[in-house]
Short mmCIF file of C-alpha atoms in Angstrom, two decimals:
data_model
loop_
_atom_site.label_atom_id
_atom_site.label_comp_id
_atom_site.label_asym_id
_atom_site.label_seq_id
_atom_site.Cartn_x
_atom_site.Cartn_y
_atom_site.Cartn_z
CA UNK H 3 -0.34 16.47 -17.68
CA UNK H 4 1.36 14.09 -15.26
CA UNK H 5 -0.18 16.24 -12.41
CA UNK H 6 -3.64 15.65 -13.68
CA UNK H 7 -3.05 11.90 -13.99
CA UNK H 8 -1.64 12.08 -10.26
CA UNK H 9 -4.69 14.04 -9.01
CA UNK H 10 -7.48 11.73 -10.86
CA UNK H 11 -5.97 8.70 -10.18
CA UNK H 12 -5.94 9.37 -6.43
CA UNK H 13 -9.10 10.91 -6.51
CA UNK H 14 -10.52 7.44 -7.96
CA UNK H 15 -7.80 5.36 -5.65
CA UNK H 16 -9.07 7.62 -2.46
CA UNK H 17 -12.90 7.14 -3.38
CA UNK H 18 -12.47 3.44 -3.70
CA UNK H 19 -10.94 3.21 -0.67
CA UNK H 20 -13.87 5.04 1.08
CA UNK H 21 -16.49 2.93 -0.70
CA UNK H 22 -15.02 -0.29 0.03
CA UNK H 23 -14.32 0.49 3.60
CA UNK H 24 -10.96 0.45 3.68
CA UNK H 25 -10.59 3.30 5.78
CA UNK H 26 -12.73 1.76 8.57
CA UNK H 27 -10.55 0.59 11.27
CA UNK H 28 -12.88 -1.92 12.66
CA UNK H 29 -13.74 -3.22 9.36
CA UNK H 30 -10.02 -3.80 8.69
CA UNK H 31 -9.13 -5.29 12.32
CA UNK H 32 -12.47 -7.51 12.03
CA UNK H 33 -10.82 -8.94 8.14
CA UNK H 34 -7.56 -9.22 10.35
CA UNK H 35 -9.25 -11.24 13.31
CA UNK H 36 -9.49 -14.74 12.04
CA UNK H 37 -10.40 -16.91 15.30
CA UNK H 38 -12.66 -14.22 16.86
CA UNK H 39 -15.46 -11.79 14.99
CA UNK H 40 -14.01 -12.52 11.39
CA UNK H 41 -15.49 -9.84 8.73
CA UNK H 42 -14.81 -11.68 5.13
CA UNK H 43 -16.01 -8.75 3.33
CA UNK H 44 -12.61 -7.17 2.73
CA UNK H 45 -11.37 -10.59 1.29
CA UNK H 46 -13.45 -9.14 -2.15
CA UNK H 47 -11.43 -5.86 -2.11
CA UNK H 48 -8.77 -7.40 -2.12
CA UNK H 49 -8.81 -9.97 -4.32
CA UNK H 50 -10.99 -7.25 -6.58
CA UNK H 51 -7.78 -5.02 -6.64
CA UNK H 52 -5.94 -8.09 -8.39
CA UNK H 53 -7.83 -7.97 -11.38
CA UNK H 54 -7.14 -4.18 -12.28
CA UNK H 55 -3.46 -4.75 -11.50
CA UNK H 56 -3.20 -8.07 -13.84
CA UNK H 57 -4.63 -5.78 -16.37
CA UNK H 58 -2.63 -3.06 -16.30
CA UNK H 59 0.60 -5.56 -16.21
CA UNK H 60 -1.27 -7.21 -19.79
CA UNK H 61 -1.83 -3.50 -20.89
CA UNK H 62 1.80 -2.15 -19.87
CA UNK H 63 3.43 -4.69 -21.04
CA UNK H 64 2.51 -3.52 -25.40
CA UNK H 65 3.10 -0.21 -24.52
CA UNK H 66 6.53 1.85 -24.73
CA UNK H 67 5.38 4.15 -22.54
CA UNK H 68 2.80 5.88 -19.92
CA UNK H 69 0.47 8.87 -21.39
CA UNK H 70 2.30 11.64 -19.91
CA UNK H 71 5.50 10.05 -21.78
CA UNK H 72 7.19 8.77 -19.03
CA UNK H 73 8.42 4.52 -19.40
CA UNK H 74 6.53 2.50 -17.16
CA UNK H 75 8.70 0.88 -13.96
CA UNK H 76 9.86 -2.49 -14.95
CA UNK H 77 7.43 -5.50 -13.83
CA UNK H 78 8.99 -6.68 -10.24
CA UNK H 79 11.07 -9.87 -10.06
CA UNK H 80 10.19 -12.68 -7.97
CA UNK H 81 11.68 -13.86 -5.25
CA UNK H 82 11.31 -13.48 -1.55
CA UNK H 83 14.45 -12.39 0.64
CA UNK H 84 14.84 -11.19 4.01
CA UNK H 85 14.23 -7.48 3.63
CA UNK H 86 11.11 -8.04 1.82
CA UNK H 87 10.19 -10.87 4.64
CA UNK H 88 11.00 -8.42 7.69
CA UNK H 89 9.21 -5.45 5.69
CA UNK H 90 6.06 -7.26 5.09
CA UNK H 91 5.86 -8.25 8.84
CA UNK H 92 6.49 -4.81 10.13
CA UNK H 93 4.12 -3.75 7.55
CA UNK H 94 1.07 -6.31 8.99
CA UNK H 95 1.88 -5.56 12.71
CA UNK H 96 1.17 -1.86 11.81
CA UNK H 97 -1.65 -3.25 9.69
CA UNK H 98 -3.16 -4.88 12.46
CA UNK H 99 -2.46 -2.86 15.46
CA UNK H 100 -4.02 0.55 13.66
CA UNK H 101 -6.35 -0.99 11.40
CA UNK H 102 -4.71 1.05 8.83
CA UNK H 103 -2.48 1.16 5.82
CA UNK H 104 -0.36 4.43 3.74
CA UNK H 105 -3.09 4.86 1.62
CA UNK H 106 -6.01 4.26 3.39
CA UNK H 107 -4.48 6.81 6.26
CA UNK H 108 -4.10 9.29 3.66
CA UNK H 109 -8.23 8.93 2.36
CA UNK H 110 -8.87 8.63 5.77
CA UNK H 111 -7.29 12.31 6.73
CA UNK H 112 -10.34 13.99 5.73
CA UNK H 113 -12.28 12.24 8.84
CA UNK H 114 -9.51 14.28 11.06
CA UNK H 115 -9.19 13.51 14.42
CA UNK H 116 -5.80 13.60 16.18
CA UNK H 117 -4.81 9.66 16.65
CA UNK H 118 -4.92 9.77 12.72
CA UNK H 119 -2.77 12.60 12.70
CA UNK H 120 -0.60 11.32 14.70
CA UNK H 121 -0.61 7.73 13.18
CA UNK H 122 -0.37 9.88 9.68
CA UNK H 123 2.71 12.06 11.44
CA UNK H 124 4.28 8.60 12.46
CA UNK H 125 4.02 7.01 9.35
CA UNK H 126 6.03 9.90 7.62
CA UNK H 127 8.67 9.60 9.69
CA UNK H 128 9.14 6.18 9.39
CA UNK H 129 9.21 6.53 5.85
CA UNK H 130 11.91 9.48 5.88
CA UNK H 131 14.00 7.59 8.56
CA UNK H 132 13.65 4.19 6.47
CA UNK H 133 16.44 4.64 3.75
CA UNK H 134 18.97 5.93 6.30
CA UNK H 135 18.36 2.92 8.28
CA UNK H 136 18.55 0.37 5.31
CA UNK H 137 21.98 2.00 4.23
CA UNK H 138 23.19 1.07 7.74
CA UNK H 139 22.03 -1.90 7.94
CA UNK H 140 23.60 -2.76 4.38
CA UNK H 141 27.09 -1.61 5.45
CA UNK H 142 26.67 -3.47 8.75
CA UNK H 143 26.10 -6.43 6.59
CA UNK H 144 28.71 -6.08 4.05
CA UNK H 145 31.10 -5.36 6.51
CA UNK H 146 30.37 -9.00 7.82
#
């Protein structure tokens, strides 16, 4: 059952995606380019992916638990520190430079072509290589 969920709620996430042209690079680089050939459009998928999520915080928030069984992650804190601060610039540069984000890149994989491979191949790695770095740099800084 939590398979099924899994596969129909990327197959709705992936289609959205597609439909609201978030897997077009230039569409995302022209959102992204503010003082030159600004595209506004995206500013309406973005703000329209709020609404769903306050929703689902609302509708989680009754609930004991997902329908597969499983509890639901716990609502994140606020606060803004420096990993989150140095994470969400890394994250916009990439953003930016490749027009491109994790899940767009993975709707977009059906297009083919090898610079999204190899964007998709780099993005992988990153993410494999990305706890081992954060443990170092936790002991580097707790060894301070």
């Amino acid at each position: 059952m939590r398979y099924l969920v899994a596969l129909i709620s990327g197959a709705f996430f992936g289609a959205g995606l597609h439909l609201s042209g978030m897997t077009n690079t230039a569409k995302v680089q022209g959102w992204l380019d503010v003082f030159g050939d600004w595209d506004p459009t995206l500013a309406f998928v973005l703000g329209g992916a709020m609404v769903p999520m306050a929703i689902a915080w609302a509708v989680t928030s009754r609930l004991k638990a997902s329908a597969t069984g499983r509890p639901f992650p716990p609502r994140p804190q606020g606060g803004i520190d420096a990993p989150l601060a140095i994470g969400s610039v890394l994250f916009g540069i990439g953003w930016g430079l490749a027009g491109l984000c994790p899940g767009p890149v993975v709707a977009a994989l059906s297009y083919g072509g090898g610079p999204l491979l190899l964007f998709a191949a780099a993005m992988v790695v990153g993410m494999l290589a990305a706890p081992a770095l954060r443990g170092r740099l936790d002991k580097a800084r707790a060894a301070q």
